Structures are given as C-alpha cells and as structure tokens.
PDB file of C-alpha atoms in Angstrom:
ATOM      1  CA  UNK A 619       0.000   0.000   0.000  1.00 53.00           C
ATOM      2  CA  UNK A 620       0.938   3.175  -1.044  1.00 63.00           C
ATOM      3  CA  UNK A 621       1.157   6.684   0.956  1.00 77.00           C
ATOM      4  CA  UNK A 622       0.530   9.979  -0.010  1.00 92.00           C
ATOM      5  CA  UNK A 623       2.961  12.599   0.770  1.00 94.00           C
ATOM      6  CA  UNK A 624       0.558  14.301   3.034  1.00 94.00           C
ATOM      7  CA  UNK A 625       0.412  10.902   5.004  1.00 93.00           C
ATOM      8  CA  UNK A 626       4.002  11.189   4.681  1.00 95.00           C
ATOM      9  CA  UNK A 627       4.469  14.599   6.189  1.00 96.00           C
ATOM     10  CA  UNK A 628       2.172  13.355   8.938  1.00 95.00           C
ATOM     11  CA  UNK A 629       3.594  10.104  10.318  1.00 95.00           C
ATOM     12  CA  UNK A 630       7.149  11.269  10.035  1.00 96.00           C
ATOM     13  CA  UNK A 631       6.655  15.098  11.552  1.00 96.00           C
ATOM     14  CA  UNK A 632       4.688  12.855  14.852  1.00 95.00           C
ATOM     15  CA  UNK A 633       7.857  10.323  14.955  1.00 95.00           C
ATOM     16  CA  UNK A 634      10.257  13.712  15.044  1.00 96.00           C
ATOM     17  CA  UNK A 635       8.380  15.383  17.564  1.00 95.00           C
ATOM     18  CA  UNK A 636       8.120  12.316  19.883  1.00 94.00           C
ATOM     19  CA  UNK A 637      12.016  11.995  19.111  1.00 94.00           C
ATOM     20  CA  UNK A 638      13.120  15.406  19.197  1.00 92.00           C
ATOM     21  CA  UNK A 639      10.464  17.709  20.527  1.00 93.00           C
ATOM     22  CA  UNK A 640       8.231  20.296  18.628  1.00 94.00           C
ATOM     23  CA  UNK A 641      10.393  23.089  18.611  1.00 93.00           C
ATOM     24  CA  UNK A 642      13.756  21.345  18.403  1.00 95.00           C
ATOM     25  CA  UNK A 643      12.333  20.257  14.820  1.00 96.00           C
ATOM     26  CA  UNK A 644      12.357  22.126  11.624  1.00 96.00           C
ATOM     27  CA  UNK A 645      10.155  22.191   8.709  1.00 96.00           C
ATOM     28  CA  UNK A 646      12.958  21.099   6.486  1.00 96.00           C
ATOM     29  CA  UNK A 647      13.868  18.021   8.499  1.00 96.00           C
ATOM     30  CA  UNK A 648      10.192  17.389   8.266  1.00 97.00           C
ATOM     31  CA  UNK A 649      10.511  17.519   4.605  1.00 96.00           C
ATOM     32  CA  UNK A 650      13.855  15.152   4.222  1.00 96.00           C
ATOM     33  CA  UNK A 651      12.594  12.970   6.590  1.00 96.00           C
ATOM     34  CA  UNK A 652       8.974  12.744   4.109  1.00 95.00           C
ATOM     35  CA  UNK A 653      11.269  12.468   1.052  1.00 94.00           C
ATOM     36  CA  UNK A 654      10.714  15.992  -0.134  1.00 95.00           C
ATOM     37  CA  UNK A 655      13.928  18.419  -1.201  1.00 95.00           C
ATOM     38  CA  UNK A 656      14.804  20.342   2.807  1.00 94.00           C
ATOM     39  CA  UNK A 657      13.743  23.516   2.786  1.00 91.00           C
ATOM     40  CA  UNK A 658      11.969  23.927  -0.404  1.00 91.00           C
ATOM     41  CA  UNK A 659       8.480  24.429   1.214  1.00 91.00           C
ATOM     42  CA  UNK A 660       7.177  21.231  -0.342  1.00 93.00           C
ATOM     43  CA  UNK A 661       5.419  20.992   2.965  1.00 95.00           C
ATOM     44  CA  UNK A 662       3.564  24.195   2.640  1.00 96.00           C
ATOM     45  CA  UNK A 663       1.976  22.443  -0.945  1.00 94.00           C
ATOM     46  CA  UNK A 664       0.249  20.642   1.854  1.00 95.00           C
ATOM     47  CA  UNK A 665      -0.163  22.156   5.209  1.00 96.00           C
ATOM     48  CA  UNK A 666      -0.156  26.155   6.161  1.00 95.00           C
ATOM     49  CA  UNK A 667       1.963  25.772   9.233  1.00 95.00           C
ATOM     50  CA  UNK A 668       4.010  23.173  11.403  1.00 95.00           C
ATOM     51  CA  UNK A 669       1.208  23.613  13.905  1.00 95.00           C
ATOM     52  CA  UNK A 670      -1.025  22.507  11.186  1.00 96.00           C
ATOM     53  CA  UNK A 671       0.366  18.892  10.482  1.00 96.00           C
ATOM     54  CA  UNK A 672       0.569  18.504  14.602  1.00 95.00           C
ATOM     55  CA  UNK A 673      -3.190  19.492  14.552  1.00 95.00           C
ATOM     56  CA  UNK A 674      -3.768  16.778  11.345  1.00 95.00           C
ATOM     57  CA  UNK A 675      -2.003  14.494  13.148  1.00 93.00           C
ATOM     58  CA  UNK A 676      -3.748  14.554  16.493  1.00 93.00           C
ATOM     59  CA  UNK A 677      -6.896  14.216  14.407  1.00 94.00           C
ATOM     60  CA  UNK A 678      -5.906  11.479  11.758  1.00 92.00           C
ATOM     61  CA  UNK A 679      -5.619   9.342  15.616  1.00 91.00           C
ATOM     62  CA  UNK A 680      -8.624  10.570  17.077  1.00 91.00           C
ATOM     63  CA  UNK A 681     -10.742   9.211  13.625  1.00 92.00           C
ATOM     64  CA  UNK A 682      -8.752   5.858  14.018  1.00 89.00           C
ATOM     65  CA  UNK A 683      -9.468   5.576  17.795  1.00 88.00           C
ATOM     66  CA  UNK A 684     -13.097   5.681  17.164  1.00 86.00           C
ATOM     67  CA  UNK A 685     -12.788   3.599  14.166  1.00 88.00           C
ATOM     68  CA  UNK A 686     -11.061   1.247  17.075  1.00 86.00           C
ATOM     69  CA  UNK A 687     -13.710   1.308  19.754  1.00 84.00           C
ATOM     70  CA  UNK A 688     -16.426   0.367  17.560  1.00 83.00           C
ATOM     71  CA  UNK A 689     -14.489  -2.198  16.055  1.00 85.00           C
ATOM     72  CA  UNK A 690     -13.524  -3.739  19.307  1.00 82.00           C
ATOM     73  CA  UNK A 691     -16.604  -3.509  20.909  1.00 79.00           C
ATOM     74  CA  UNK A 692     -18.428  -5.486  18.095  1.00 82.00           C
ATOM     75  CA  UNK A 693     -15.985  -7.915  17.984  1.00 82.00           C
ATOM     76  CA  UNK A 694     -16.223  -7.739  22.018  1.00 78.00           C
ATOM     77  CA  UNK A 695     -19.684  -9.000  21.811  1.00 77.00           C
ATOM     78  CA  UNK A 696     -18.530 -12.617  20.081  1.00 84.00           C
ATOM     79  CA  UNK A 697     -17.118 -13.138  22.827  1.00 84.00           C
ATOM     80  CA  UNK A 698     -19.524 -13.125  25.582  1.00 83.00           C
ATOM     81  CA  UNK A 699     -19.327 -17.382  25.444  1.00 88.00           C
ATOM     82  CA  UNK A 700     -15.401 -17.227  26.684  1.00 91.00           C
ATOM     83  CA  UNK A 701     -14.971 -17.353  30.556  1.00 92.00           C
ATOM     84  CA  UNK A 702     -15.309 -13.311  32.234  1.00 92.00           C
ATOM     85  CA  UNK A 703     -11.327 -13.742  33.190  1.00 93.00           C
ATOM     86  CA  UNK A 704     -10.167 -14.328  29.291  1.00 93.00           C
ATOM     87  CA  UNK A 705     -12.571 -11.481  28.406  1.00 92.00           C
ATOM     88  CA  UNK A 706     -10.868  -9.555  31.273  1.00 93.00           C
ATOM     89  CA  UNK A 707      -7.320  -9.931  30.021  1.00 94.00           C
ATOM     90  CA  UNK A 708      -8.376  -9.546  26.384  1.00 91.00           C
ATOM     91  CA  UNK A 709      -9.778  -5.922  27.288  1.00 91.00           C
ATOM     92  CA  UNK A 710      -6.391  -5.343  29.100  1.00 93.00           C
ATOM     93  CA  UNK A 711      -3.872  -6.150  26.639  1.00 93.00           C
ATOM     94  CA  UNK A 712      -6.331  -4.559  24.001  1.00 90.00           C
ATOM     95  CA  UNK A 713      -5.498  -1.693  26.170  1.00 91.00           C
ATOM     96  CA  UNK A 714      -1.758  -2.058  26.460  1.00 92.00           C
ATOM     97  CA  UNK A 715      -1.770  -2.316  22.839  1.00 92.00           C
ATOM     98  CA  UNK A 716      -3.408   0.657  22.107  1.00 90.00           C
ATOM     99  CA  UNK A 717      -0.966   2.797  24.249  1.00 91.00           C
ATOM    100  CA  UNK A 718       2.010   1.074  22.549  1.00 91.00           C
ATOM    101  CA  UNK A 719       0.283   2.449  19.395  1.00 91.00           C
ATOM    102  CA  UNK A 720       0.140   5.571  20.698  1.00 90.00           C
ATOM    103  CA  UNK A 721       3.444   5.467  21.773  1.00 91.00           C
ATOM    104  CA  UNK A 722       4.201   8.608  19.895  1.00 92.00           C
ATOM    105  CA  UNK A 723       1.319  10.954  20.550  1.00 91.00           C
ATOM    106  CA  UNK A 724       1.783  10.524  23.956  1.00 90.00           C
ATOM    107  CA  UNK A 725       5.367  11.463  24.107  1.00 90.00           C
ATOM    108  CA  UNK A 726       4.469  14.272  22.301  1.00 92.00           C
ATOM    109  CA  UNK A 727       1.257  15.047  24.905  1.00 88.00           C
ATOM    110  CA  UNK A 728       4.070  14.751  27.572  1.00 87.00           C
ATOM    111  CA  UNK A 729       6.464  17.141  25.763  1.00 87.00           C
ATOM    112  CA  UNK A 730       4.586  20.033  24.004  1.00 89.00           C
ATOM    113  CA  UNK A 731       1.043  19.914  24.377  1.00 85.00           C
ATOM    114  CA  UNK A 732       0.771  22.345  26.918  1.00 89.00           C
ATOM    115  CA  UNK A 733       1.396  25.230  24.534  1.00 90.00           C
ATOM    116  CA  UNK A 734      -1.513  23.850  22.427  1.00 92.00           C
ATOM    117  CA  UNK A 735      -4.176  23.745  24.682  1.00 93.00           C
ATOM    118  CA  UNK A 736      -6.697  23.317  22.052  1.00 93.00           C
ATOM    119  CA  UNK A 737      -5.490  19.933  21.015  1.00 92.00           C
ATOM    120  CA  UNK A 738      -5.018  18.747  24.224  1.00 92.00           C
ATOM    121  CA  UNK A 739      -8.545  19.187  24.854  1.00 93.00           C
ATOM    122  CA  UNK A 740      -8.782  17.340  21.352  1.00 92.00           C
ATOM    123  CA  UNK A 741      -7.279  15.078  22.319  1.00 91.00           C
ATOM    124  CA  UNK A 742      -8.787  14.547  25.986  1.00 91.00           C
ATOM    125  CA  UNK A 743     -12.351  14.171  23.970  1.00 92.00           C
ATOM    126  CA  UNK A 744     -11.530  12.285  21.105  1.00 90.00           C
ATOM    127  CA  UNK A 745      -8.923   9.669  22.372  1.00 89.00           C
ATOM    128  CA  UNK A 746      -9.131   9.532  26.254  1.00 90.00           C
ATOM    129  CA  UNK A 747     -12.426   9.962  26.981  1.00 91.00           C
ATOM    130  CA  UNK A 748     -13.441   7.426  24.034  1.00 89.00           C
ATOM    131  CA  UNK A 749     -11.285   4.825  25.605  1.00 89.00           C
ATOM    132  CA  UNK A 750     -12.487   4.964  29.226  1.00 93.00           C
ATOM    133  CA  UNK A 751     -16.176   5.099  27.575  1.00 92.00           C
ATOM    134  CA  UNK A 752     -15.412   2.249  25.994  1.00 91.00           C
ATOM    135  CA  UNK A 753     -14.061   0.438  29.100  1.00 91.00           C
ATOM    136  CA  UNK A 754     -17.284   1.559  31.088  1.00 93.00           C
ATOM    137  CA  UNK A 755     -19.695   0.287  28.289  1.00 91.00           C
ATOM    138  CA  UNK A 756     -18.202  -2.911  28.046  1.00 91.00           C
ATOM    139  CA  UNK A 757     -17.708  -3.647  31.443  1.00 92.00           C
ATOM    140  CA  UNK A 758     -21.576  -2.947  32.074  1.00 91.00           C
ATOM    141  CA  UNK A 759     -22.554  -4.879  29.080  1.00 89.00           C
ATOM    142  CA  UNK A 760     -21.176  -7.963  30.453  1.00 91.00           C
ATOM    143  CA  UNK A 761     -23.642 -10.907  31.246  1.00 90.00           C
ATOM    144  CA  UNK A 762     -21.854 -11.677  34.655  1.00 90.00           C
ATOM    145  CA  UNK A 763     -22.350  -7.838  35.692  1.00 88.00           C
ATOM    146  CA  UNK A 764     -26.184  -7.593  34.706  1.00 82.00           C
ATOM    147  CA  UNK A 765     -28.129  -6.043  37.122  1.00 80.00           C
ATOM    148  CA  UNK A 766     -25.479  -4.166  39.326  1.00 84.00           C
ATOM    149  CA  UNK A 767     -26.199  -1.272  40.069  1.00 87.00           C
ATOM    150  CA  UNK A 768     -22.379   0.204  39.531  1.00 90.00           C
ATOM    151  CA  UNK A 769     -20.418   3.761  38.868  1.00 94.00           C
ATOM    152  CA  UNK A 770     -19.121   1.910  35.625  1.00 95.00           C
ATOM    153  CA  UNK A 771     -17.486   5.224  34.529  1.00 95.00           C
ATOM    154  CA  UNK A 772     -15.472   5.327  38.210  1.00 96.00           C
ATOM    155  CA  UNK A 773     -14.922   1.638  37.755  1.00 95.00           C
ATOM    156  CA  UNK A 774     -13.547   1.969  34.223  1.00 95.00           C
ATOM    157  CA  UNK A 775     -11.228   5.127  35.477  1.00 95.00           C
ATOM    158  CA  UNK A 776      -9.677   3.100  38.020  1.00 95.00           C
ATOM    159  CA  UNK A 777      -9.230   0.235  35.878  1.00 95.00           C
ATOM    160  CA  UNK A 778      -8.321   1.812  32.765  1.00 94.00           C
ATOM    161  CA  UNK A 779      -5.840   4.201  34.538  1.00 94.00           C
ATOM    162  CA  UNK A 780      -3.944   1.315  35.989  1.00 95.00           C
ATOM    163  CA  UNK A 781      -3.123   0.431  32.188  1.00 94.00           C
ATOM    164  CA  UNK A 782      -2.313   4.001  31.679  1.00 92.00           C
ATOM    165  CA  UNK A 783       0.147   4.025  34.560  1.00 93.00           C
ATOM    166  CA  UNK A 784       1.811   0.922  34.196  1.00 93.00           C
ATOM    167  CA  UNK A 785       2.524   1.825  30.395  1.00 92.00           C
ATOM    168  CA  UNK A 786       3.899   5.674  31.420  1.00 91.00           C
ATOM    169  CA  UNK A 787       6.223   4.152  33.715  1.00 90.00           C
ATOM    170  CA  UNK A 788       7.341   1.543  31.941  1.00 89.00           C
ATOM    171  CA  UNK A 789       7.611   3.951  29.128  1.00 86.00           C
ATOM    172  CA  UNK A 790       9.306   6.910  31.500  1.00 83.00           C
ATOM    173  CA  UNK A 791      11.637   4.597  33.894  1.00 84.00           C
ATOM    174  CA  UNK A 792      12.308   1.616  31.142  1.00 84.00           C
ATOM    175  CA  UNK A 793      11.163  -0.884  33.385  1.00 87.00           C
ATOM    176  CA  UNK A 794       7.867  -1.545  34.983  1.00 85.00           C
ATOM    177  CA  UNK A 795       6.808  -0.749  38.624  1.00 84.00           C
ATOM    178  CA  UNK A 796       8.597  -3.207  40.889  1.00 88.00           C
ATOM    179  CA  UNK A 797       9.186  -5.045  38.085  1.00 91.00           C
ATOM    180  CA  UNK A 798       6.250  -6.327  37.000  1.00 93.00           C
ATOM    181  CA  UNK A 799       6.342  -7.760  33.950  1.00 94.00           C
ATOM    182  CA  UNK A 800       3.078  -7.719  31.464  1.00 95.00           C
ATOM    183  CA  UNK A 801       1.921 -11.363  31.744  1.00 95.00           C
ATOM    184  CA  UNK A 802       1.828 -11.109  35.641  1.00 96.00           C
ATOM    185  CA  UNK A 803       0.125  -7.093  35.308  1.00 96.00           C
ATOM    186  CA  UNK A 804      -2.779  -8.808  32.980  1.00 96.00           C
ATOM    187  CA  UNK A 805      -3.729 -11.480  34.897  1.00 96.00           C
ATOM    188  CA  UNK A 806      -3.447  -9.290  38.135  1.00 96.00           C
ATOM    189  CA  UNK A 807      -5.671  -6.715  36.354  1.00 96.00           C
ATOM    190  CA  UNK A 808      -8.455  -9.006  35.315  1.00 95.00           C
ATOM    191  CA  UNK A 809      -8.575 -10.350  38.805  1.00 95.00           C
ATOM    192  CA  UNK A 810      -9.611  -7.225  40.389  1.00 93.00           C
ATOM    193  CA  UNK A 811     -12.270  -6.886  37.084  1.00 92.00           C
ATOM    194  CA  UNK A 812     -13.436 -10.027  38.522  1.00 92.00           C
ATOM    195  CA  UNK A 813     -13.966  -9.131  42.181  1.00 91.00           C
ATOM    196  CA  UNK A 814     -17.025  -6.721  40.468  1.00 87.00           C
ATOM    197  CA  UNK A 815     -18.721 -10.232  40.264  1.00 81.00           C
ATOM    198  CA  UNK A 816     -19.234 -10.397  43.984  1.00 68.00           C
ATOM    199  CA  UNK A 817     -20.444  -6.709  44.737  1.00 57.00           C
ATOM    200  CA  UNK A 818     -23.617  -6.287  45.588  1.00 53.00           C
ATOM    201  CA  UNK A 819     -25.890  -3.735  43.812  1.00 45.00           C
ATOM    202  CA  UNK A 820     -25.248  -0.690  45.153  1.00 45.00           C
ATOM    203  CA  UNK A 821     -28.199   0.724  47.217  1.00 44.00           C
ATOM    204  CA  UNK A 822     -26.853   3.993  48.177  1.00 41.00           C
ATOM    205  CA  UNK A 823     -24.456   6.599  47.059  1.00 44.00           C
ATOM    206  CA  UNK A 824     -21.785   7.007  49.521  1.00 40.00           C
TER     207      UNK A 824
END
C-alpha cells in the first residue's frame, strides 16, 4: 500500500516530535525525513503551518481511535461465550496495545502539548475519553455484571488508569513498577475486574 505525501508529512513530523520535541524540529527536516527536497516548502503544498500537520495528526488518531472502539466492541460481543477472566485480560492487553500504538502521541502530549491547549482538549475528547467510555460500556454490558447497580465510569477510570500508569512508567523509567512484567500485570488486572462479580448492587451513594 501506497502513501501519499501528506500521510508522509504526517507520520514522520509525529515520529520527530516524539524523538526530538516540537520546537527542536524544523520544517525542512520534516521535509527530508517525508522524502521531499529540505527547505523547499514542499510541505507548505500541503499544510499552512508546522502547527497545522501537529493538529492533522492529532486528528488522523482521534478518527482511528473511534474507528477502534467500535471495532472492538463489536468484535467484544462474540465473545460473551469465553470465561469473564479471558474477556478480562483480552480488554487489558487490548489496552496495552493501544498505548504502545500511541506510543508517539503521547510522548508528544508529555512534551509540548501544553502550549496547544486546544489539542489537548482534542485530544482529551476524542482519544481519552473514548477509551475509558469504551471500558465503562463494556464492562456494564457484560452478562456476569447484569443487574449491578455500579459507577461503571469510576470503575472503568480506576481500571483503565492502571493500564495508563503501568505503560507511562514503563515507558518513562524503562522498566515496569517493581518489576512487574506484562503477563503477571494482565492477569493481576483481570482479577480485580473479577472481584465486580461479587459486589452487591449498590443501594446507596456514599
């Protein structure tokens, strides 16, 4: 499969600014690294700014994460005659997976973001929020939980943030905490999803 030089300009500007930083890169290296001539404002054919291609990349993940979620919920649903613990780890290395995907973005959320607040908040509601959605909807969808009456949105925050956190410091300290390793994280994980089978349906908020 072929790519188009704007898809070009895209993936390799997000792999330099995860690298290097936003500022520490130039438009021309943008443009060598996409196979254009360095500074001869091929990327301006395509985009009006740095900024710009950032922005288009930020979004070009934000259309695949929801292209993601639907996807994985649907195929979620075939599996509803697997025991809850494989459906547990399944969601949690789904989720590992995705932030290894990410790897990228989120080095470059980390980085430079903060002068941008506009696409962080793009990116807080079209990739984070999705996700944890996504978590919240399965989880409550699942035969085992039907009837509790749960904070899935909480539930999914906790759980889905410990996937967040053990990927950032993994990521951040090139190990895992205590060194955990991902087998022993996964099953670990899906045993505290399966706890929720035991609650009882909540009769009061605290």
């Amino acid at each position: 499969m072929t790519t188009s030089t704007r898809e070009r300009i895209v993936a390799e500007s997000l792999r330099l600014f995860a690298d290097r930083g936003y500022a520490a890169t130039s438009v021309a290296e943008i443009e060598a690294a996409a196979g254009l001539s360095p500074g001869a404002g091929g990327l301006y054919r395509h985009f009006r700014s740095k900024e710009e291609v950032l922005a288009s990349a930020i979004r070009e993940h934000i259309d695949r994460t929801r292209q993601q979620v639907s996807q994985v919920l649907e195929q979620a649903a075939t599996y509803e005659d697997r025991p809850l613990e494989i459906r547990l780890k399944m969601t949690c290395q789904a989720g590992l997976a995705k932030m290894r995907e990410e790897q990228d973005l989120i080095r470059v959320l980390f980085r430079d973001l903060d002068q941008f607040p506009h696409l962080v908040a793009e990116m807080r509601e079209g990739i984070v929020n999705p996700l944890y959605d996504s978590i919240a909807t399965w989880l409550s969808t699942q035969p085992e939980f039907e009837g509790a009456d749960e904070d899935w949105q909480a539930i999914a925050s906790i759980l889905g943030g410990a996937v967040v956190n053990y990927w950032l410091a993994n990521e951040s300290m090139y190990e895992p905490p205590t060194r955990i390793d991902e087998k022993r994280f996964v099953a670990s994980w899906a045993r505290l999803g399966l706890g929720l089978v035991n609650l009882e349906p909540a009769t009061a908020n605290a």
